[in-house]
CSV table of C-alpha atoms in Angstrom, one decimal:
chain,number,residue,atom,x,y,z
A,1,UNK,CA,-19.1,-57.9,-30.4
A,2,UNK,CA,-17.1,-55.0,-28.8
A,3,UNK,CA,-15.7,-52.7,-30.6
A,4,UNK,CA,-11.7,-51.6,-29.9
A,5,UNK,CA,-11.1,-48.8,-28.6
A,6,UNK,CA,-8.4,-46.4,-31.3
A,7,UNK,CA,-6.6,-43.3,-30.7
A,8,UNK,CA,-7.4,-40.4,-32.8
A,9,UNK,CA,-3.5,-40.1,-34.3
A,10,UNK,CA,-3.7,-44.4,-35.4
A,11,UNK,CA,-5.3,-44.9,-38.7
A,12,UNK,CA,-8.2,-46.6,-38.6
A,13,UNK,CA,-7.2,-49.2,-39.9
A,14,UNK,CA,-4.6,-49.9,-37.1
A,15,UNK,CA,-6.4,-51.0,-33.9
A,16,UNK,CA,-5.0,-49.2,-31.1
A,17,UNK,CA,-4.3,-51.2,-27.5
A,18,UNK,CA,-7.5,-52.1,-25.5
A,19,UNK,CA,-7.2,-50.6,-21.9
A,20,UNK,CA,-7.6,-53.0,-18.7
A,21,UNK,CA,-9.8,-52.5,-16.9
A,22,UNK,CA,-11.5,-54.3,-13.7
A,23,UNK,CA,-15.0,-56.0,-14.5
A,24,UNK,CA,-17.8,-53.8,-13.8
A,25,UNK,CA,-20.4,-55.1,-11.3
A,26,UNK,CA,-24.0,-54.0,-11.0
A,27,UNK,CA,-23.5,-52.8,-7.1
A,28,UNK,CA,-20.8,-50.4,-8.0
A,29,UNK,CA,-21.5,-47.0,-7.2
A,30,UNK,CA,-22.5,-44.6,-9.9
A,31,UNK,CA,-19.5,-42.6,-9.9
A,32,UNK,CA,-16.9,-45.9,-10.0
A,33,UNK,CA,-19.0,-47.2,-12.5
A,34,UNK,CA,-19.0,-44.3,-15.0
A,35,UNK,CA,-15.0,-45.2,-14.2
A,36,UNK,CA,-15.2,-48.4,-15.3
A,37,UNK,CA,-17.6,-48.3,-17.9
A,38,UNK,CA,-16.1,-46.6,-20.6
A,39,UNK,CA,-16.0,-48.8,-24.2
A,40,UNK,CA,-16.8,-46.9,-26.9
A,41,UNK,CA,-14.3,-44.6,-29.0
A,42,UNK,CA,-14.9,-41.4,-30.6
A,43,UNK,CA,-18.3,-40.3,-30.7
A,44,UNK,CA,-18.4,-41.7,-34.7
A,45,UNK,CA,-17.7,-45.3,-33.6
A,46,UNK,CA,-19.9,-45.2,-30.8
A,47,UNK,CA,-22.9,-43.9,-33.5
A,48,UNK,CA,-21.2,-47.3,-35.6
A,49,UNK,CA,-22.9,-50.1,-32.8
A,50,UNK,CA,-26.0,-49.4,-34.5
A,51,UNK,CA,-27.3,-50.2,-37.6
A,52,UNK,CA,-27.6,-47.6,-40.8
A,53,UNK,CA,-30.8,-46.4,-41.3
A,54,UNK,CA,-32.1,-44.1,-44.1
A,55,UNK,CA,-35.0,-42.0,-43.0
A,56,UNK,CA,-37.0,-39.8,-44.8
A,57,UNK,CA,-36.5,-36.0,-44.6
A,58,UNK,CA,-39.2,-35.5,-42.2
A,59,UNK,CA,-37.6,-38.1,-39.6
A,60,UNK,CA,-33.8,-36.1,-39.8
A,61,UNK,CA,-34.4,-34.0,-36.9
A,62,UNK,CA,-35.3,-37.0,-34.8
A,63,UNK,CA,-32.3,-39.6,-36.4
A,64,UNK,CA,-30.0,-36.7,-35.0
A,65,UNK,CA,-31.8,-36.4,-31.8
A,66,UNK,CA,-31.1,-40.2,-31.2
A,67,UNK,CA,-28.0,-40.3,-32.6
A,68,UNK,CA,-26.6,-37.3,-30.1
A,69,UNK,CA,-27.6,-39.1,-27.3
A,70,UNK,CA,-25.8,-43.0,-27.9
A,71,UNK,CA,-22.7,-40.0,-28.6
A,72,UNK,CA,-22.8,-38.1,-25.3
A,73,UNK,CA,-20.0,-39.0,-23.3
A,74,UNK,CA,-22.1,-39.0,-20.5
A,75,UNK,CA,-24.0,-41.8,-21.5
A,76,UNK,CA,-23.7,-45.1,-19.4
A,77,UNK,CA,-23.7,-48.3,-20.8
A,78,UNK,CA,-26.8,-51.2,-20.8
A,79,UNK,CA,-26.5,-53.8,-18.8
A,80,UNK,CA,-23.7,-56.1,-21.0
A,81,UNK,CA,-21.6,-53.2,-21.4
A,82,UNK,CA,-22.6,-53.6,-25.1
A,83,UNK,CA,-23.6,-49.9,-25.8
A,84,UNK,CA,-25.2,-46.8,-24.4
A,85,UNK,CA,-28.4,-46.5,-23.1
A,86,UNK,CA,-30.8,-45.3,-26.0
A,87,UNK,CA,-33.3,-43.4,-24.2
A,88,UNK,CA,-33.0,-40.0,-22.2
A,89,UNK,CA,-32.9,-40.7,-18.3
A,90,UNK,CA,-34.0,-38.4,-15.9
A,91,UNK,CA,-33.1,-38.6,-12.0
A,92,UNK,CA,-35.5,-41.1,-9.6
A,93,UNK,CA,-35.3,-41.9,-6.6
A,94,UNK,CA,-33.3,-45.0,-6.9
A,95,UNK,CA,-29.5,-43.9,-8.5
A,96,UNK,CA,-28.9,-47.6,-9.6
A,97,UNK,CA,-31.8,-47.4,-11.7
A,98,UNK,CA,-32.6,-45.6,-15.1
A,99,UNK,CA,-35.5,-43.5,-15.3
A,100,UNK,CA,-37.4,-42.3,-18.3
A,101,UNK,CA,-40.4,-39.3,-18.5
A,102,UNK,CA,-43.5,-39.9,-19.6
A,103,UNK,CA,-42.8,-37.6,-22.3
A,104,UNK,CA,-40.1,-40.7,-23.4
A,105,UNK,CA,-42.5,-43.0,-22.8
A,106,UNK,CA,-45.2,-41.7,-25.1
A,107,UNK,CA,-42.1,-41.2,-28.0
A,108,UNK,CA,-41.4,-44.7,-27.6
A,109,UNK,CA,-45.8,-45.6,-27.9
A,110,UNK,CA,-45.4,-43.5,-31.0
A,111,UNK,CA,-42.6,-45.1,-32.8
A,112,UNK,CA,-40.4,-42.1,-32.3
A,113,UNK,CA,-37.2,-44.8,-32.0
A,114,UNK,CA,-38.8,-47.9,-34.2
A,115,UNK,CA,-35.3,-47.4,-35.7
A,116,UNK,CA,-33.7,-48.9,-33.1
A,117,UNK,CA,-35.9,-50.7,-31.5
A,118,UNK,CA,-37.5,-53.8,-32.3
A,119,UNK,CA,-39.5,-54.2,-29.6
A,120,UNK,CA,-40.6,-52.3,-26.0
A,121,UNK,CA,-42.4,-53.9,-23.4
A,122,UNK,CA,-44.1,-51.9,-20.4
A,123,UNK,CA,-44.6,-53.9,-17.9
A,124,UNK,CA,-47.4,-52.7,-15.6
A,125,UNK,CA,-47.0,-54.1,-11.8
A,126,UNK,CA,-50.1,-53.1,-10.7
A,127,UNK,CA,-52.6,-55.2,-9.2
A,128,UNK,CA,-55.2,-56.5,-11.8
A,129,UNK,CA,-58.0,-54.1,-10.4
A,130,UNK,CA,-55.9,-51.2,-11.2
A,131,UNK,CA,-54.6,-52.2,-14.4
A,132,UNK,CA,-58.3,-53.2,-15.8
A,133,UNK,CA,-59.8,-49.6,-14.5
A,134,UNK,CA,-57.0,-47.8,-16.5
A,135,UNK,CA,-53.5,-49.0,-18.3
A,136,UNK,CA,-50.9,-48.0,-20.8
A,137,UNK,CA,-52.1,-49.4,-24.1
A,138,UNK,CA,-50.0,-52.5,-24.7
A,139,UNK,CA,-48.6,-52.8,-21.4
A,140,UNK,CA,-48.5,-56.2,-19.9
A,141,UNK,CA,-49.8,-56.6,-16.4
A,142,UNK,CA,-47.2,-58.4,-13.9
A,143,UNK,CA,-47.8,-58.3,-10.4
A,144,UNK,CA,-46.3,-61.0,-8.9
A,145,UNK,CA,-42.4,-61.9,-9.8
A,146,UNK,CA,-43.7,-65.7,-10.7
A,147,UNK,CA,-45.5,-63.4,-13.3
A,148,UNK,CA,-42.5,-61.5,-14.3
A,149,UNK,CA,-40.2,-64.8,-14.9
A,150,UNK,CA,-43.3,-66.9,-16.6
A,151,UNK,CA,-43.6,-63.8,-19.1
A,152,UNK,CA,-40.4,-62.7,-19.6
A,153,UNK,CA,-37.6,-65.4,-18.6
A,154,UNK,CA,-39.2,-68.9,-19.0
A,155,UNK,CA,-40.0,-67.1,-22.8
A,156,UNK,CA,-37.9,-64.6,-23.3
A,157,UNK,CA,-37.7,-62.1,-26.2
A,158,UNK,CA,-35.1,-62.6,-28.8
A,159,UNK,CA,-34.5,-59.7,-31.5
A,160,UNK,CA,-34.7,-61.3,-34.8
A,161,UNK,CA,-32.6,-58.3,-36.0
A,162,UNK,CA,-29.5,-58.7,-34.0
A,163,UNK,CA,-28.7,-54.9,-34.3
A,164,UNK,CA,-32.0,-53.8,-32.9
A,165,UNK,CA,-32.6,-53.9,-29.3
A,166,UNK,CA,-35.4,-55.1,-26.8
A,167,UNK,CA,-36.2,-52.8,-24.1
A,168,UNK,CA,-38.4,-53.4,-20.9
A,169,UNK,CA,-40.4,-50.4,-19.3
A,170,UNK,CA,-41.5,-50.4,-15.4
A,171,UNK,CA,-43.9,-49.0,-13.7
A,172,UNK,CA,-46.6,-49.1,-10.8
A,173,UNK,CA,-49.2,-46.2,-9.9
A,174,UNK,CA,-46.3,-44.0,-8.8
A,175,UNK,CA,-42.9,-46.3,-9.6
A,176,UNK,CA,-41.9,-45.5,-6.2
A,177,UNK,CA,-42.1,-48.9,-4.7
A,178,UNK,CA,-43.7,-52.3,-7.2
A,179,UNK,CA,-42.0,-51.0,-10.2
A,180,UNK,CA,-38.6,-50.5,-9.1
A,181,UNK,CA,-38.7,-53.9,-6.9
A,182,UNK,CA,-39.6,-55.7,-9.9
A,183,UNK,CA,-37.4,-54.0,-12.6
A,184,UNK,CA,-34.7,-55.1,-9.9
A,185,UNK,CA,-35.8,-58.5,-9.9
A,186,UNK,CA,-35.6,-59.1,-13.3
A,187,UNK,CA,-32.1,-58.2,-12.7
A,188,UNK,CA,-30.9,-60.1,-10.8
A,189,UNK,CA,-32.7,-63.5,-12.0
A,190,UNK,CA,-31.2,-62.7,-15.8
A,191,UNK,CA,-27.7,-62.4,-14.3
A,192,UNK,CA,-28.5,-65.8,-12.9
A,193,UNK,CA,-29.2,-66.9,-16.0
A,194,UNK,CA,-26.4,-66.2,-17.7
A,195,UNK,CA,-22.5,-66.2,-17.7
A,196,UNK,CA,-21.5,-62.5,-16.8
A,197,UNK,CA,-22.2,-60.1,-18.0
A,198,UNK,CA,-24.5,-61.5,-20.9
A,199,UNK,CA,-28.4,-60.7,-20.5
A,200,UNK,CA,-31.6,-61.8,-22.0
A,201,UNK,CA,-32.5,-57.9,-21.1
A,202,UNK,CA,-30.0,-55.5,-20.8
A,203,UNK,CA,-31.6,-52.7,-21.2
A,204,UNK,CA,-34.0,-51.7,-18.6
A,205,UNK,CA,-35.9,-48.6,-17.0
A,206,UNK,CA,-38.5,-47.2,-15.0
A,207,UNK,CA,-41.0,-45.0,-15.8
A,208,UNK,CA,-40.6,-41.9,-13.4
A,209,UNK,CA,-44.0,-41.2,-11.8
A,210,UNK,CA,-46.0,-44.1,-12.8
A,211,UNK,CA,-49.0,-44.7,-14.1
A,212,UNK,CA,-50.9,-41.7,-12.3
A,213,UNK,CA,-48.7,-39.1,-13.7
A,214,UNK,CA,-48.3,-40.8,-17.4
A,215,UNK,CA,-52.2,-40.8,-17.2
A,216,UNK,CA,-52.1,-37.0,-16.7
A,217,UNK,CA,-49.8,-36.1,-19.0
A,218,UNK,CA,-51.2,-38.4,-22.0
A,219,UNK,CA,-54.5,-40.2,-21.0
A,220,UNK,CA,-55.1,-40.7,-25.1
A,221,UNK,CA,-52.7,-43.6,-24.9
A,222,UNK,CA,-54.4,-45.4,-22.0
A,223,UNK,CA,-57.2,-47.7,-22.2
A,224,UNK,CA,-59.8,-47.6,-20.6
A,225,UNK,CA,-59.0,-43.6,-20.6
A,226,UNK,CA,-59.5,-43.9,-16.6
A,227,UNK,CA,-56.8,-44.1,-13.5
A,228,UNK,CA,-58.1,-46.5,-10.8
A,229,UNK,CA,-55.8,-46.1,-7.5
A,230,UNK,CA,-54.4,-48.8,-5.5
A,231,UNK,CA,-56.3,-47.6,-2.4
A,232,UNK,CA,-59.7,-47.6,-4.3
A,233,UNK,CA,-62.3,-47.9,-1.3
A,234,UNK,CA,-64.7,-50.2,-3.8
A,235,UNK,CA,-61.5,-53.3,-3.9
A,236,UNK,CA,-60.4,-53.4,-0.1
A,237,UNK,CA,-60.5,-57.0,-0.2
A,238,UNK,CA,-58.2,-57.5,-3.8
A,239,UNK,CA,-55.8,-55.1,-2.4
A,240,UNK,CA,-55.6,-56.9,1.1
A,241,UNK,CA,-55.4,-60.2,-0.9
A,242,UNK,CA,-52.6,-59.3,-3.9
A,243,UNK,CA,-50.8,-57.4,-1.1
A,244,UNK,CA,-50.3,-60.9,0.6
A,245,UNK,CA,-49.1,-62.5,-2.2
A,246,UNK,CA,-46.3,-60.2,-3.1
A,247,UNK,CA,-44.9,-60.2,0.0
């Protein structure tokens, strides 16, 4: 459901008048889209999209952290316009992309937002060599895109609590290249899937880096505790024959 949009001077118990506005589309530019875009009301209705939660004392610091950021203005929404992004971006090198730190990554691993989310998948798009000589623990690997839509589409994840969210994670060795694509991808086939702008995954990023610099920065949450490179000398022949098949 959206929520209506009310001026500050209406009670609120009086809806005030929903703007018009032209439907957003996923090829706008950044700047028209943070136009279009805006849905959400004052900072306290935007906090309202999500569900109450009473944390413990210990956990206030990071409730407020979380709730600040679906509040900042700045914030652009999901993909079916349904509410902010949860997680902190950071630039990439693809602007029509979201991109989280490994730092964000390893908060999510660590339950840091198990309050609002009800389930995260990292999706690894590495070759198989790579992924068994080193991987994020619990990431899937995907290499291919019949892979990705098998996994993800043919089966796709539905939040039994309907005020949680489902969020997908991307990545290759350095997400420059096989993360992006396929975080893209995914895109694109869900929008065919659906009557716009509804998704099966709205919310979607890429993890800035990749696997070599996650690895790096927090090796105790791969498994094996190891970083095999895509241009490994001892799997010529794998890399020669995945590299066929994604094209």
């Amino acid at each position: 459901c959206r929520q209506l949009l009310r001026s500050p001077s209406v009670p609120s118990s009086v809806p005030g008048p929903v703007p018009k506005r032209r439907r957003p589309s996923d090829r706008d530019s950044p700047a028209e889209a943070k136009r279009q875009r805006r849905v959400a009301g004052s900072p306290e209705q935007e906090a309202s999209l999500e569900p109450g939660v009473w944390l413990e004392p210990c956990r206030s610091a990071q409730l407020e952290e979380i709730e600040n950021l679906l509040a900042n203005d700045d914030q652009e929404l999901i993909g079916d316009f349904s509410k902010p992004h949860l997680l902190p971006t950071v630039e990439g090198k693809d602007p029509g992309l979201k991109y989280i730190s490994p730092d964000t990554l390893a908060k999510v691993l660590t339950g840091r937002y198990s309050s609002f989310i009800e389930r995260s998948v990292v999706v690894d798009c590495r070759y198989p060599y790579e992924y068994q000589g080193g991987h994020v623990k619990g990431a899937v690997n995907l290499p291919l895109q019949r892979d990705l839509e098998e996994s993800l589409l043919e089966r796709p994840i539905v939040p039994q609590d309907a005020g949680k969210r489902v969020i997908v994670i991307f990545h290759c060795e350095f997400s420059v290249e096989r993360g992006p694509k396929m975080c893209k991808f995914l895109r694109e086939r869900d929008r065919s899937c659906h009557r716009y702008p509804q998704l099966h995954y709205p919310e979607l990023y890429v993890l800035k880096g990749g696997y070599r610099e996650f690895f790096f920065q927090f090796p105790g949450h791969c498994e094996p505790r190891d970083y095999r490179p895509m241009e490994d000398p001892a799997f010529r022949e794998e890399l020669r024959r995945f590299h066929g098949q994604s094209q």
